[in-house]
mmCIF file of C-alpha atoms and ligand atoms in Angstrom:
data_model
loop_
_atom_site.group_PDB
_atom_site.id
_atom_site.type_symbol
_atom_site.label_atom_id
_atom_site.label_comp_id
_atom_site.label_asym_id
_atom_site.label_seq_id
_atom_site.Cartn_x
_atom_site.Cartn_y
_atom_site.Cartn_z
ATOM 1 C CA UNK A 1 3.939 -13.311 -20.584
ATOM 2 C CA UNK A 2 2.833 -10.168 -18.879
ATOM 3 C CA UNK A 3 1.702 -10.338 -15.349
ATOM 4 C CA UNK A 4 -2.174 -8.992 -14.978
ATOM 5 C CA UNK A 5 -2.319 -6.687 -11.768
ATOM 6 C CA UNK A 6 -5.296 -5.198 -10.486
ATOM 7 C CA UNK A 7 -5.108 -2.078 -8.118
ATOM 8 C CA UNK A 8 -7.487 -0.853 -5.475
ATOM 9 C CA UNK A 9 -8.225 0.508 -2.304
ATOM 10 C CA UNK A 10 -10.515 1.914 0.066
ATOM 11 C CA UNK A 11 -9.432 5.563 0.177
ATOM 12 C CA UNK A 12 -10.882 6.204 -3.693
ATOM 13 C CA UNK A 13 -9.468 6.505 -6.819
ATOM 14 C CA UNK A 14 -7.539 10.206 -6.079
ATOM 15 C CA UNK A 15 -5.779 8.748 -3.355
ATOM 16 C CA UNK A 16 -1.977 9.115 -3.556
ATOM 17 C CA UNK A 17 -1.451 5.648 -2.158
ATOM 18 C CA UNK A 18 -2.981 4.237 -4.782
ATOM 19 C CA UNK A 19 -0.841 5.812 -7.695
ATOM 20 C CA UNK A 20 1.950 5.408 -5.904
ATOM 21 C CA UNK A 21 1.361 1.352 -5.597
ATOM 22 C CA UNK A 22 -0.344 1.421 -9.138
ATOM 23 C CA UNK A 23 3.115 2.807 -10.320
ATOM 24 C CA UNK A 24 5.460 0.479 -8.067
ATOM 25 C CA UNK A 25 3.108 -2.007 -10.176
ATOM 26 C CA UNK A 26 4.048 -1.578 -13.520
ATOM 27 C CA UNK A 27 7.317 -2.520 -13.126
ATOM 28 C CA UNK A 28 5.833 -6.326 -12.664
ATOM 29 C CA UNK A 29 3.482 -6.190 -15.407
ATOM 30 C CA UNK A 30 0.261 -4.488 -16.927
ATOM 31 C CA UNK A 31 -1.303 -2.681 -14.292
ATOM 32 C CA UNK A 32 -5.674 -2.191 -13.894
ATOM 33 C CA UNK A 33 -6.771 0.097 -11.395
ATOM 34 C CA UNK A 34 -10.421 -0.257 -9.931
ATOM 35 C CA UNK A 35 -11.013 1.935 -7.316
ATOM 36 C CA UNK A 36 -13.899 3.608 -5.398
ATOM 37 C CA UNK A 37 -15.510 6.618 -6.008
ATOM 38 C CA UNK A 38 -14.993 8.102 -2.845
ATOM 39 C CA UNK A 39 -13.175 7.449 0.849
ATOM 40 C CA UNK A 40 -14.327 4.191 1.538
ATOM 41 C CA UNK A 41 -12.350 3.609 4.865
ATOM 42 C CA UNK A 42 -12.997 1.410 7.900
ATOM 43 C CA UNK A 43 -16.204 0.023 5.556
ATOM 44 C CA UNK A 44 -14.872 -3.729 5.919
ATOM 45 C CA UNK A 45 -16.350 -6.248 3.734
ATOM 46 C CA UNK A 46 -19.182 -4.790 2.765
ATOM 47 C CA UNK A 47 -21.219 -5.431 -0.346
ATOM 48 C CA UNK A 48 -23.701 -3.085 -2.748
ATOM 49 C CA UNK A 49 -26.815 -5.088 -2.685
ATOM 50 C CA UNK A 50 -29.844 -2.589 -2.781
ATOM 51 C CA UNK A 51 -28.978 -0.414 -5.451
ATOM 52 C CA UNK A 52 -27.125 -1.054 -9.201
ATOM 53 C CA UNK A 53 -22.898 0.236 -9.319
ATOM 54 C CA UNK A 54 -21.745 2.140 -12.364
ATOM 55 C CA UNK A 55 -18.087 2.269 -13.457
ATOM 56 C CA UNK A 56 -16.788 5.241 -15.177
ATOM 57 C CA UNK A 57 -13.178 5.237 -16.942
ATOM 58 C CA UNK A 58 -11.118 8.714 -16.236
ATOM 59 C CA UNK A 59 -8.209 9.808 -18.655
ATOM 60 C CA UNK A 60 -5.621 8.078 -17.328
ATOM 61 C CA UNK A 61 -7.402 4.840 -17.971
ATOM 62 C CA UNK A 62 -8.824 4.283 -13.752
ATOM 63 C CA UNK A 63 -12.001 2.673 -13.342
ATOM 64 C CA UNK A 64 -13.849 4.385 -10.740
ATOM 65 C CA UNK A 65 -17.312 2.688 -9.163
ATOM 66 C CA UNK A 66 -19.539 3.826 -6.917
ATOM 67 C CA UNK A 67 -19.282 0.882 -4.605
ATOM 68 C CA UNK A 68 -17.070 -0.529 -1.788
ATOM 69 C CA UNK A 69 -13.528 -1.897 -2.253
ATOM 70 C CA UNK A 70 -15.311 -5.147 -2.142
ATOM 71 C CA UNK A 71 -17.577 -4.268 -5.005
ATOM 72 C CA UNK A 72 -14.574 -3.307 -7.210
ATOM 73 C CA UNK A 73 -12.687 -6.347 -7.418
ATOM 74 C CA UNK A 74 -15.799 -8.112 -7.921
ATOM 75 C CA UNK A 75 -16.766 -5.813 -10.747
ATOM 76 C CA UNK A 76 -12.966 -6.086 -11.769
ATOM 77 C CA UNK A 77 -12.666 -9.886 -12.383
ATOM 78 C CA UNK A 78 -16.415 -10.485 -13.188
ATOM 79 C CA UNK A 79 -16.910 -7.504 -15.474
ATOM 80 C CA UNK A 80 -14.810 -4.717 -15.811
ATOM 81 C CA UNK A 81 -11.207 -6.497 -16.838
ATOM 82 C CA UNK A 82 -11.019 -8.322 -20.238
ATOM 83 C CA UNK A 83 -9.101 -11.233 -18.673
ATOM 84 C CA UNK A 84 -8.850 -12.145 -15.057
ATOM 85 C CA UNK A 85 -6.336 -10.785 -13.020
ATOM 86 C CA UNK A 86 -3.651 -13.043 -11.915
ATOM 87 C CA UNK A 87 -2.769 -11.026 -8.679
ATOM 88 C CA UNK A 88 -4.408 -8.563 -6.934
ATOM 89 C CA UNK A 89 -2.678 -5.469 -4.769
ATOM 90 C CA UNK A 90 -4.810 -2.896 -2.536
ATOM 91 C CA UNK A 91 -3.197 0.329 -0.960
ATOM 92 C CA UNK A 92 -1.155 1.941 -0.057
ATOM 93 C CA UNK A 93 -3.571 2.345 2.428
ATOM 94 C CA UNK A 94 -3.425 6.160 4.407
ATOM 95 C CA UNK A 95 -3.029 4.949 7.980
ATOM 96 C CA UNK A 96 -1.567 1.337 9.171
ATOM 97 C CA UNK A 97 -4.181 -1.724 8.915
ATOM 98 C CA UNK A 98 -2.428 -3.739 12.240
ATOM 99 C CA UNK A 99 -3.599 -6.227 14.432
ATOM 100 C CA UNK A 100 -7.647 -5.702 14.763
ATOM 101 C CA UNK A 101 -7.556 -2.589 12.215
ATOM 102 C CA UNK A 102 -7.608 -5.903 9.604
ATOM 103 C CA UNK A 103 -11.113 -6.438 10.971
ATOM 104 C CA UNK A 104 -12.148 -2.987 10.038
ATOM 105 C CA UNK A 105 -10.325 -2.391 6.769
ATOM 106 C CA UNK A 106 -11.317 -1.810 3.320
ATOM 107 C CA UNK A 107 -8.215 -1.979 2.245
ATOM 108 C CA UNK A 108 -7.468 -5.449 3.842
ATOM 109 C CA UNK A 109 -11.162 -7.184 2.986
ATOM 110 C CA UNK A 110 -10.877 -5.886 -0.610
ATOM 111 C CA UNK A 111 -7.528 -7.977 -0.701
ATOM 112 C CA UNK A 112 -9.613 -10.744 0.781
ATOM 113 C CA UNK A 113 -12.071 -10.792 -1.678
ATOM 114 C CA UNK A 114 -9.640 -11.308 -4.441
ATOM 115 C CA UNK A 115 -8.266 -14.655 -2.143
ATOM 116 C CA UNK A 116 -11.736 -15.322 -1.844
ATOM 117 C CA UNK A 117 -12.298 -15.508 -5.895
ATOM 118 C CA UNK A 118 -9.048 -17.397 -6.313
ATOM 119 C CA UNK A 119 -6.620 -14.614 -7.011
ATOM 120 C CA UNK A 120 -3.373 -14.062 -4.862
ATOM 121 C CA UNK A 121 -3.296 -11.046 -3.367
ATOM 122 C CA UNK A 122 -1.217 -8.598 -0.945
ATOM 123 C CA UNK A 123 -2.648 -5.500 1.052
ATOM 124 C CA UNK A 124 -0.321 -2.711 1.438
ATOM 125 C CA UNK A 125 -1.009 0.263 4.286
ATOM 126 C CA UNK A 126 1.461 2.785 5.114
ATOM 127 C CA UNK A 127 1.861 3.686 9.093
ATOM 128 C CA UNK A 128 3.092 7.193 8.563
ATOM 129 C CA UNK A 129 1.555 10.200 9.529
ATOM 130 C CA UNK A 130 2.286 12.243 6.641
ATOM 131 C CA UNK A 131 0.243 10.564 4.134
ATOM 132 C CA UNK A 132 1.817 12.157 0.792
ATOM 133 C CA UNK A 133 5.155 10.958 1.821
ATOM 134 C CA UNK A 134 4.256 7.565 0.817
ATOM 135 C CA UNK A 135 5.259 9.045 -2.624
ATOM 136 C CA UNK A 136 9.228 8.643 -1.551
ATOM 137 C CA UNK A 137 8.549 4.558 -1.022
ATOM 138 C CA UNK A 138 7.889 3.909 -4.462
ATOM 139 C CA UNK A 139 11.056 2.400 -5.402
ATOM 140 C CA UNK A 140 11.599 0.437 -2.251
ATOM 141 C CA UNK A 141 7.678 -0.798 -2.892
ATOM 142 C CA UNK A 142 8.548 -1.720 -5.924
ATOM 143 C CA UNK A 143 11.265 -3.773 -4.901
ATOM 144 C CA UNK A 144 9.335 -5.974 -2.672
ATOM 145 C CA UNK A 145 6.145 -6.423 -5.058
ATOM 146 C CA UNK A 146 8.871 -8.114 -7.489
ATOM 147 C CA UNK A 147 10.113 -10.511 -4.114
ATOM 148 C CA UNK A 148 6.215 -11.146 -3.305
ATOM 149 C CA UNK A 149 5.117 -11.541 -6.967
ATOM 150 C CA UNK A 150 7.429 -13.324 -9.371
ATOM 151 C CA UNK A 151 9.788 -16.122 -9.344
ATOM 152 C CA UNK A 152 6.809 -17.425 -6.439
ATOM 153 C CA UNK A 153 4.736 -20.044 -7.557
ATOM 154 C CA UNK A 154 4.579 -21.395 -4.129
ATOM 155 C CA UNK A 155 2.599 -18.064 -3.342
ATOM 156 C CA UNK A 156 0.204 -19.821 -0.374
ATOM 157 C CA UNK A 157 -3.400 -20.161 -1.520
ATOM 158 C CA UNK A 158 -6.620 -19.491 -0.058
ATOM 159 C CA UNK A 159 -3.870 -16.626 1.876
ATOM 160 C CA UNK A 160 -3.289 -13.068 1.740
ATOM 161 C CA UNK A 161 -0.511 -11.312 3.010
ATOM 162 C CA UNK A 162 -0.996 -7.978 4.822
ATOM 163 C CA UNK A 163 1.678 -5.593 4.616
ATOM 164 C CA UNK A 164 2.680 -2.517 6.540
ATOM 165 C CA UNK A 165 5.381 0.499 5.519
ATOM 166 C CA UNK A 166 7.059 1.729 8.935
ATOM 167 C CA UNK A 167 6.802 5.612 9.610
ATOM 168 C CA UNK A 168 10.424 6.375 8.370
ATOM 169 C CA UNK A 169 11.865 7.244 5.295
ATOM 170 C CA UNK A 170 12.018 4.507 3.325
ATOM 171 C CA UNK A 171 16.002 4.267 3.368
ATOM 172 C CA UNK A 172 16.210 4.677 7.487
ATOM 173 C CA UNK A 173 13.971 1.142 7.592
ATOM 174 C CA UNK A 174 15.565 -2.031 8.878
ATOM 175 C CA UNK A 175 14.645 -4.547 6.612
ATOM 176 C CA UNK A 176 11.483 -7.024 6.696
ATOM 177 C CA UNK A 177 10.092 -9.147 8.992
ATOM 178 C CA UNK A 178 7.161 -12.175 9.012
ATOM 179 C CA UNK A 179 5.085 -11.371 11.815
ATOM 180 C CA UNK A 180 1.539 -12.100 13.643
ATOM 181 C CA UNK A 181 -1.294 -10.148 14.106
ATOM 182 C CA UNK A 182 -0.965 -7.807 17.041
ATOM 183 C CA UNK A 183 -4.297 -6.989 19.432
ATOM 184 C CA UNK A 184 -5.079 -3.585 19.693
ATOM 185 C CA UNK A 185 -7.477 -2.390 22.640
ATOM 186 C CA UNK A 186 -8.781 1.145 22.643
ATOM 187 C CA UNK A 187 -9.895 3.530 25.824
ATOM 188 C CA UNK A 188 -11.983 6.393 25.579
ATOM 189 C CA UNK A 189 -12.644 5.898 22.101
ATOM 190 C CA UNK A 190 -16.191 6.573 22.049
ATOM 191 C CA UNK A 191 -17.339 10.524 22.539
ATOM 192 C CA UNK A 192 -20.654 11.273 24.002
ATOM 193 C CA UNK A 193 -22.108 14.991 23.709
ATOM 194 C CA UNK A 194 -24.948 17.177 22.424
ATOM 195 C CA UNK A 195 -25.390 18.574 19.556
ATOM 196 C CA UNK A 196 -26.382 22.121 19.413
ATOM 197 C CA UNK A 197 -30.673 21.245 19.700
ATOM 198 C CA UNK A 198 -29.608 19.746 22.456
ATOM 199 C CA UNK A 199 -29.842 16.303 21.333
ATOM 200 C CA UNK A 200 -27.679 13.265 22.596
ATOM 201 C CA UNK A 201 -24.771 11.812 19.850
ATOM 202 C CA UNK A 202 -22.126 9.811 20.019
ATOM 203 C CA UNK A 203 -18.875 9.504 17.746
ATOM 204 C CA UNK A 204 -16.730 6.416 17.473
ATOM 205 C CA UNK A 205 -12.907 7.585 17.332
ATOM 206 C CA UNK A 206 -9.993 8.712 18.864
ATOM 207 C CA UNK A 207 -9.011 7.790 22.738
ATOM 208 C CA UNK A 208 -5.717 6.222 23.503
ATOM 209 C CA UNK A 209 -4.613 2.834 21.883
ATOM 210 C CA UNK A 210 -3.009 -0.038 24.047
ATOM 211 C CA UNK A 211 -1.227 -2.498 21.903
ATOM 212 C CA UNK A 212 -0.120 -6.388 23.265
ATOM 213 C CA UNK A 213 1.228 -9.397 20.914
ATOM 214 C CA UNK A 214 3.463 -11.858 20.693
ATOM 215 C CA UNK A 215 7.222 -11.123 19.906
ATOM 216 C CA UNK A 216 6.697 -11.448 16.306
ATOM 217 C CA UNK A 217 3.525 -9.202 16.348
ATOM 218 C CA UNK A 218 2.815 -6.599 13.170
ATOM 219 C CA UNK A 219 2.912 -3.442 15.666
ATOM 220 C CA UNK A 220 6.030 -4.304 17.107
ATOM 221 C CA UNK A 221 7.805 -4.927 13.563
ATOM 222 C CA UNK A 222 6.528 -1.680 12.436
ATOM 223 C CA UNK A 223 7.583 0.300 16.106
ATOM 224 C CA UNK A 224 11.150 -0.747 15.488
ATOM 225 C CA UNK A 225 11.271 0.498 11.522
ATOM 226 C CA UNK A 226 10.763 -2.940 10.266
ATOM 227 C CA UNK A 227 8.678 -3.342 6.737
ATOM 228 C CA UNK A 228 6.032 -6.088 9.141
ATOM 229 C CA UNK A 229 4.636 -8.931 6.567
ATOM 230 C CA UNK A 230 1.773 -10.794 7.677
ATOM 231 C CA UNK A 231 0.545 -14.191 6.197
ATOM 232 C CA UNK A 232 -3.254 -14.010 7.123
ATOM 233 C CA UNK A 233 -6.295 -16.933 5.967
ATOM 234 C CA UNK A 234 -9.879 -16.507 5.598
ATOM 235 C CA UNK A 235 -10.746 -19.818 8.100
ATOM 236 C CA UNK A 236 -11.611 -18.053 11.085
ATOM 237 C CA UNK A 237 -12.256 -21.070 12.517
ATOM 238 C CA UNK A 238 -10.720 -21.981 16.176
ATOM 239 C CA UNK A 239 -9.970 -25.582 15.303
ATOM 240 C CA UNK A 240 -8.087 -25.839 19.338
ATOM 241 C CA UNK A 241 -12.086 -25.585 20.678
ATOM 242 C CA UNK A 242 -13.874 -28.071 18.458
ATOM 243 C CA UNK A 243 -13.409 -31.167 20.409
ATOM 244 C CA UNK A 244 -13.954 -29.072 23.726
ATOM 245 C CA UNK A 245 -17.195 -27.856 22.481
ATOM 246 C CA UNK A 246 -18.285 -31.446 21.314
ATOM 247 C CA UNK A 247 -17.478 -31.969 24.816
ATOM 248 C CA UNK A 248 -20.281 -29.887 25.829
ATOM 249 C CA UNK A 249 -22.675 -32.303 24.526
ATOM 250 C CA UNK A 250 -25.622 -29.798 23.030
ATOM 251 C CA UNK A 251 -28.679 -31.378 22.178
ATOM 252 C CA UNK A 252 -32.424 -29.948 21.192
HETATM 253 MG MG1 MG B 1 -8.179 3.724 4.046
#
């Protein structure tokens, strides 16, 4: 039986990550791609609540909507896709999704949205500068969606696994490696100015980025030309504190 895949991310539906993974795809089975209308970046897991989404369907068959990545793959597996999806795939992404940048991703929260409705699913984000030479990693892409996909049925539950291409040509990387999530702090990375009325703004970006992790950390993998492979769940909670915290005896 053919595999269902649906395809999305959060840089919109004319992103060349997105063919490029969409293509890599088809090699596993029959490929769906719901994607945003627009760049959709950095917008997390955030849902369309106070106003209705459309889909449209373009020639080559894409279902655009005019909602966050999180809004697709609902629409996708509630509405949009005759049968449900049996994985789901998000990327490439333009720009690495390590360490905190998972917080902050579309890319990554539309892949957890698919875990969350019971799908397995993988997010894909590409660390290179040069965003259109993600085209050149189809092949190698390809390979590894056939290792993560088929001949798994282990594939954990209730888990998604975040994965990032290292900034090298795609026959100059190492190999792979499991890793953890890195912690990324930024300095500087809020500008304060005025614009020309002479009013105050501010603009969230930039400055320099300090990375620290464990030996297995994502940023590390990816700094030495390693594809980095990151198992990551949706509990967020920090079992280690419960029985401190009970400790602390709160009452009203
Ligand atoms: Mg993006």
């Amino acid at each position: 039986m053919t595999m269902r895949i649906l395809c999305t991310n959060d840089d919109g539906f004319m992103a060349t990550g997105l063919r490029v993974l969409a293509s890599a795809a088809l090699r596993i089975g029959q490929v769906t791609v719901v994607a945003p209308d627009r760049e959709q970046s950095a917008t997390s897991h955030s849902l369309t609540l106070h106003h209705p989404l459309r889909s449209r369907r373009t020639s080559d068959g894409t279902l655009v909507v005019d909602g966050t990545p999180t809004d697709c793959v609902i629409l996708a597996v509630n509405a949009l896709m005759e049968d449900r999806p049996q994985f789901c795939l998000s990327g490439v992404n333009h720009g690495q999704n390590l360490g905190d940048d998972v917080l902050y991703s579309g890319t990554v929260a539309a892949a957890m949205e698919a875990v969350v409705l019971g799908i397995p699913s993988v997010a894909i984000s590409y660390a290179g500068p040069d965003f259109e030479s993600i085209e050149g990693w189809e092949p190698k892409l390809s390979d590894l969606l056939v290792q993560l996909l088929t001949g798994r049925p282990d594939f954990p539950a209730s888990t998604l696994l975040n994965v990032n291409l290292p900034p090298l040509p795609p026959d100059e990387v190492h190999g792979v490696r499991i890793t953890s999530l890195g912690e990324r702090r930024y300095s500087d990375s809020l500008t304060r100015a005025k614009d020309p009325s002479g009013r105050e703004y501010f603009w969230i970006g930039g400055g320099a980025t300090h990375w620290k992790g464990r030996p297995d950390s994502d940023f590390r993998a990816v700094d030495e030309g390693y594809i980095s492979v990151t198992p990551l769940h949706l509990d967020l909670t920090n079992y280690d504190l419960i029985e401190e915290l009970q400790g602390w005896k709160l009452e009203l």
